[in-house]
Structure formats: structure tokens, C-alpha cells
XYZ file of C-alpha atoms in Angstrom:
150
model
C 12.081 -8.627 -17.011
C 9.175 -7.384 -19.235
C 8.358 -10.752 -20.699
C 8.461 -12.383 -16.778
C 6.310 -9.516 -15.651
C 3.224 -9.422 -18.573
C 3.736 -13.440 -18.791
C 2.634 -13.603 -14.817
C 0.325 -11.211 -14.675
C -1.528 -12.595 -17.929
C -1.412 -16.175 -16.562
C -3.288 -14.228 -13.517
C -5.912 -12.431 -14.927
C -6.320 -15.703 -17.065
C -8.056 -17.196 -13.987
C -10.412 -14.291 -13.964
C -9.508 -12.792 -10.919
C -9.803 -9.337 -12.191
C -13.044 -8.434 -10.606
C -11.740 -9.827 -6.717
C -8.543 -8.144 -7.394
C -9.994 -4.599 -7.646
C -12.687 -4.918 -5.008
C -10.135 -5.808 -2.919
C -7.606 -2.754 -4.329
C -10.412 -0.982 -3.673
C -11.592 -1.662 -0.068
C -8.234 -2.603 1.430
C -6.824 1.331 1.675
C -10.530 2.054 3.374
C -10.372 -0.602 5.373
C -6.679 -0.037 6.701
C -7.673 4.019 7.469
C -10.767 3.414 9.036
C -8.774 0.537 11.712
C -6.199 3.635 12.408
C -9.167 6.013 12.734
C -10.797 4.343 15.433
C -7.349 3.528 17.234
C -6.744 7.112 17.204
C -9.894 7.872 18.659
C -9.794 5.057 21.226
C -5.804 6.214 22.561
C -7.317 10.103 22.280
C -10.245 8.861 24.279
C -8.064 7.254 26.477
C -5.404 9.927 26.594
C -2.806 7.466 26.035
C 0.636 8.534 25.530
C 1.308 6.614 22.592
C -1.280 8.672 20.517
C 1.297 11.129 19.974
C 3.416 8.709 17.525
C 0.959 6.739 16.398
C 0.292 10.066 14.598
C 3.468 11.413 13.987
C 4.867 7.759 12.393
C 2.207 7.154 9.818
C 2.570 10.967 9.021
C 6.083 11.461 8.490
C 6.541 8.132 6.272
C 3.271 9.385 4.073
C 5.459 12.727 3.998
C 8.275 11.489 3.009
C 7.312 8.811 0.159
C 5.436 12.323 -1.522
C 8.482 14.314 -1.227
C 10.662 11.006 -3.485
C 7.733 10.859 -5.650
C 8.074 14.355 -6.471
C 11.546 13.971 -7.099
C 11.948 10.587 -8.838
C 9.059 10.558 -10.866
C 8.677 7.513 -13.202
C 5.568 6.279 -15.246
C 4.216 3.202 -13.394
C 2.993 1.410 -17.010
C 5.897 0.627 -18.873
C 4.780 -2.959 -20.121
C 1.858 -1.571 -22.200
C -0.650 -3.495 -19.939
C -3.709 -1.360 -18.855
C -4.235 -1.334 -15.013
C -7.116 -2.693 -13.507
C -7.523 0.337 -11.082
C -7.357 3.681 -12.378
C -3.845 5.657 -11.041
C -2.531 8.895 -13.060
C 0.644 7.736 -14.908
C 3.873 8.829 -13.151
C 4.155 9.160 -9.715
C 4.391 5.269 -8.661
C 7.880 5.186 -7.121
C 7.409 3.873 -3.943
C 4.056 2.897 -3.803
C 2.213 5.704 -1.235
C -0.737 3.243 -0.697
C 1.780 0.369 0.837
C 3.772 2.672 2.830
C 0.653 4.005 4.649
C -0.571 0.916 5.257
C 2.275 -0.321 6.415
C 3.203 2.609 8.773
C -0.353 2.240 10.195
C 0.197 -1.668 10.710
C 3.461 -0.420 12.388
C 2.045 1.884 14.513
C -1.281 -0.653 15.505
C 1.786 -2.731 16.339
C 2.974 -0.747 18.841
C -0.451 -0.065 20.589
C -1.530 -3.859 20.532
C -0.030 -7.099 19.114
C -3.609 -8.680 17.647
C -4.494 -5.612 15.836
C -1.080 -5.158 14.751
C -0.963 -8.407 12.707
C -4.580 -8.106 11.778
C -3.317 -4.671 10.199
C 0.014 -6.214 8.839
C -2.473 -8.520 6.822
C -4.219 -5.755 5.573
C -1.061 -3.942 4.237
C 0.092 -7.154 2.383
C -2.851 -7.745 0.912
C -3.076 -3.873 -0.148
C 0.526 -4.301 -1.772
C -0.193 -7.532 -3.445
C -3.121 -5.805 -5.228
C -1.156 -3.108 -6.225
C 0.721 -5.715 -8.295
C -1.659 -7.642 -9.768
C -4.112 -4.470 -10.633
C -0.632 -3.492 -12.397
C -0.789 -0.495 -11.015
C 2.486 -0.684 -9.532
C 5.775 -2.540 -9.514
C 7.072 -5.142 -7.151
C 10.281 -2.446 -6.668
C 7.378 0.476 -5.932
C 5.326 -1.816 -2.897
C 8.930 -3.778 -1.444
C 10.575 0.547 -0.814
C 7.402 1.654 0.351
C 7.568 -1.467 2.907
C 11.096 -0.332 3.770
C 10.515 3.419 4.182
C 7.362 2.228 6.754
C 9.601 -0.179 7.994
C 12.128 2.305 8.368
């Protein structure tokens, strides 16, 4: 599994992507709060009912993934391959930057179909970089899909 992992992720940063890659680590989590920001302010503007658990969702699945992380706590660079983002060592099981994006996508889902995918885009792309910044593991961004999910 080690060999498989540094094998694809040098044959990636081969191409030179490196630079796209962390812009794009970078902006994605930004990009994904400000969209739930200004749905939150739109349903609170609105007094919609559904502002309530578009809250509480996102919330209680950020909650949750910090509570595991305290508990299972495992270094996220095992492969001896130096991210391309900076992320303290430990702490990378699940992946609290996929989960909240995809519990906001989930939520935007809920509110309105169009800004739900564009959002569900968003959260893909901030899980693939994850990946290939080798920040985190494939196992760290698929739970913190399922615990959004969930």
C-alpha cells in the first residue's frame, strides 16, 4: 500500500501540479464557508424554517469528527512524503475539512438543488486536494464523507 500510494502521488506531482493543487487546497475550504455564510444569512433574512438545521447539521458532524480525532489520533504522514499544505502531524483521522464541506453541500442540498451540487463540487474537489497535497489519506476524506453523509 505504501509503494501504490508514494508511486501515484510522485507520478502526480511529476506533472507539476503542485502549485494548482495547493491554491486550490487553499481556496476550496474558503470558498465552501463563505457559500454557507451567505445561505445562512439569506434563510435568516428570510426567516426560513430550514435555517434551524442547516445550522445544527453542519455543526454536529464538525462536532463529532473532533471528538474521533481526539480519540483515534494517528499521524497523517506515514510514507515519509512532505505535504504540500502545512497540517500539524496527528490528528488526520477523518479528514475535518471534507466532512464540513460535505455537511455544508448536504445542507445547501436541502435548501436548493443548483447550489447543492454546485457545493457537492466544491467538497470533492476539497477532498481530492487533501490527497494529492498528501495531507491526508484516501481512508481520512471517504469517513469524513460518510459521517456528513451520515
Amino acid at each position: 500500500m505504501e509503494k501504490f500510494y508514494q508511486n501515484n502521488l510522485n507520478y502526480i506531482r511529476q506533472h507539476h501540479l503542485d502549485k494548482i493543487c495547493v491554491v486550490i487546497a487553499k481556496i476550496t475550504p474558503y470558498l465552501t464557508a463563505a457559500l454557507y455564510a451567505l445561505t445562512l444569512l439569506i434563510l435568516f433574512i428570510n426567516h426560513s424554517s430550514k435555517l434551524l438545521l442547516t445550522i445544527i447539521k453542519p455543526l454536529s458532524s464538525f462536532l463529532i469528527v473532533t471528538l474521533i480525532r481526539k480519540l483515534y489520533n494517528r499521524p497523517c504522514m506515514t510514507f515519509n512524503i512532505e505535504p504540500l499544505v502545512s497540517h500539524k502531524t496527528g490528528e488526520s483521522f477523518p479528514s475535518r475539512h471534507t466532512v464540513s464541506a460535505f455537511a455544508i453541500a448536504f445542507a445547501l442540498l436541502n435548501i436548493n438543488i443548483h447550489l447543492g451540487i454546485i457545493a457537492l463540487i466544491i467538497a470533492c474537489i476539497v477532498g481530492l486536494s487533501r490527497i494529492i497535497c498528501a495531507v491526508h489519506f484516501i481512508s481520512d476524506v471517504l469517513c469524513g464523507f460518510l459521517i456528513a453523509l451520515i
